[in-house]
Coordinates of C-alpha atoms in Angstrom, one line a residue:
A90 CA 38.2 -94.2 -47.3
L91 CA 38.5 -90.4 -47.1
A92 CA 35.5 -88.6 -45.8
R93 CA 34.9 -84.9 -46.3
V94 CA 34.4 -83.2 -43.0
V95 CA 32.4 -80.0 -43.3
F96 CA 32.5 -77.3 -40.6
M97 CA 29.3 -75.3 -40.1
G98 CA 28.8 -71.9 -38.7
E99 CA 30.6 -71.2 -35.4
V100 CA 32.8 -74.3 -35.8
R101 CA 34.9 -72.2 -38.2
Q102 CA 36.1 -70.0 -35.4
Y103 CA 38.2 -73.0 -34.3
T104 CA 39.5 -74.0 -37.8
G105 CA 41.0 -70.7 -39.0
D106 CA 38.0 -70.3 -41.3
D107 CA 38.6 -73.6 -43.1
D108 CA 35.2 -74.8 -44.1
A109 CA 36.1 -78.4 -44.9
V110 CA 38.9 -81.0 -44.7
E111 CA 39.4 -84.6 -46.0
I112 CA 40.2 -87.1 -43.3
D113 CA 40.5 -90.9 -43.2
A114 CA 39.2 -92.4 -40.0
P115 CA 37.4 -95.6 -39.0
N116 CA 35.1 -94.0 -36.5
V117 CA 34.1 -90.7 -35.1
L118 CA 36.5 -90.9 -32.1
Q119 CA 39.5 -91.3 -34.4
L120 CA 38.1 -88.6 -36.6
F121 CA 38.0 -86.2 -33.6
K122 CA 41.6 -87.2 -32.7
K123 CA 42.8 -86.3 -36.1
L124 CA 40.8 -83.1 -36.2
G125 CA 42.1 -82.1 -32.8
A126 CA 45.7 -82.6 -34.1
L127 CA 45.0 -80.5 -37.2
Y128 CA 43.1 -77.8 -35.3
P129 CA 44.4 -77.6 -31.7
R130 CA 41.8 -75.0 -30.7
L131 CA 39.1 -77.3 -31.8
A132 CA 40.4 -80.3 -29.8
P133 CA 39.0 -79.3 -26.3
V134 CA 35.4 -78.7 -27.6
L135 CA 35.1 -81.5 -30.1
E136 CA 33.7 -84.2 -27.8
T137 CA 31.5 -82.0 -25.7
G138 CA 30.4 -79.3 -28.1
F139 CA 29.5 -80.9 -31.3
A140 CA 27.2 -83.5 -32.8
V141 CA 28.0 -85.1 -36.1
A142 CA 25.8 -85.6 -39.1
I143 CA 27.0 -88.6 -41.1
D144 CA 25.8 -88.5 -44.7
G145 CA 22.9 -86.3 -43.6
E146 CA 21.9 -88.2 -40.4
V147 CA 22.6 -86.4 -37.1
M148 CA 24.0 -88.5 -34.4
E149 CA 24.5 -87.5 -30.8
D150 CA 27.2 -89.3 -28.8
A151 CA 28.4 -91.0 -31.9
L152 CA 32.1 -91.5 -30.9
L153 CA 32.1 -95.2 -31.8
Q154 CA 30.0 -94.8 -34.9
R155 CA 31.8 -96.4 -37.9
I156 CA 32.4 -93.9 -40.7
D157 CA 34.5 -96.1 -43.0
D158 CA 31.9 -95.7 -45.8
A159 CA 30.8 -92.2 -45.0
K160 CA 31.1 -89.7 -47.8
E161 CA 30.4 -86.5 -45.8
I162 CA 30.5 -85.7 -42.1
V163 CA 29.2 -82.4 -40.9
L164 CA 30.2 -81.0 -37.5
V165 CA 27.1 -79.3 -36.0
P166 CA 27.1 -77.4 -32.7
K167 CA 25.0 -79.2 -30.1
M168 CA 21.8 -77.5 -29.1
E169 CA 21.9 -76.3 -25.5
G170 CA 19.7 -78.5 -23.4
G171 CA 17.0 -76.6 -21.5

């Protein structure tokens, strides 16, 4: 199933100002691989710099989270720990 991946705020500096893309992936890890192939500048920061919100629910460290049924995935910059 295609999920719509939405890029918020500073994420767009890596995507050439694209604000969304449709991607088919079974889990977040595969999604990141496909995003990294589409946007090479995004690849190095994906796993470390971003959390994902899957249909509105923010998940940290969600690499193996299944997204087969997800409608919308939002990349959100991770908050700096303090």
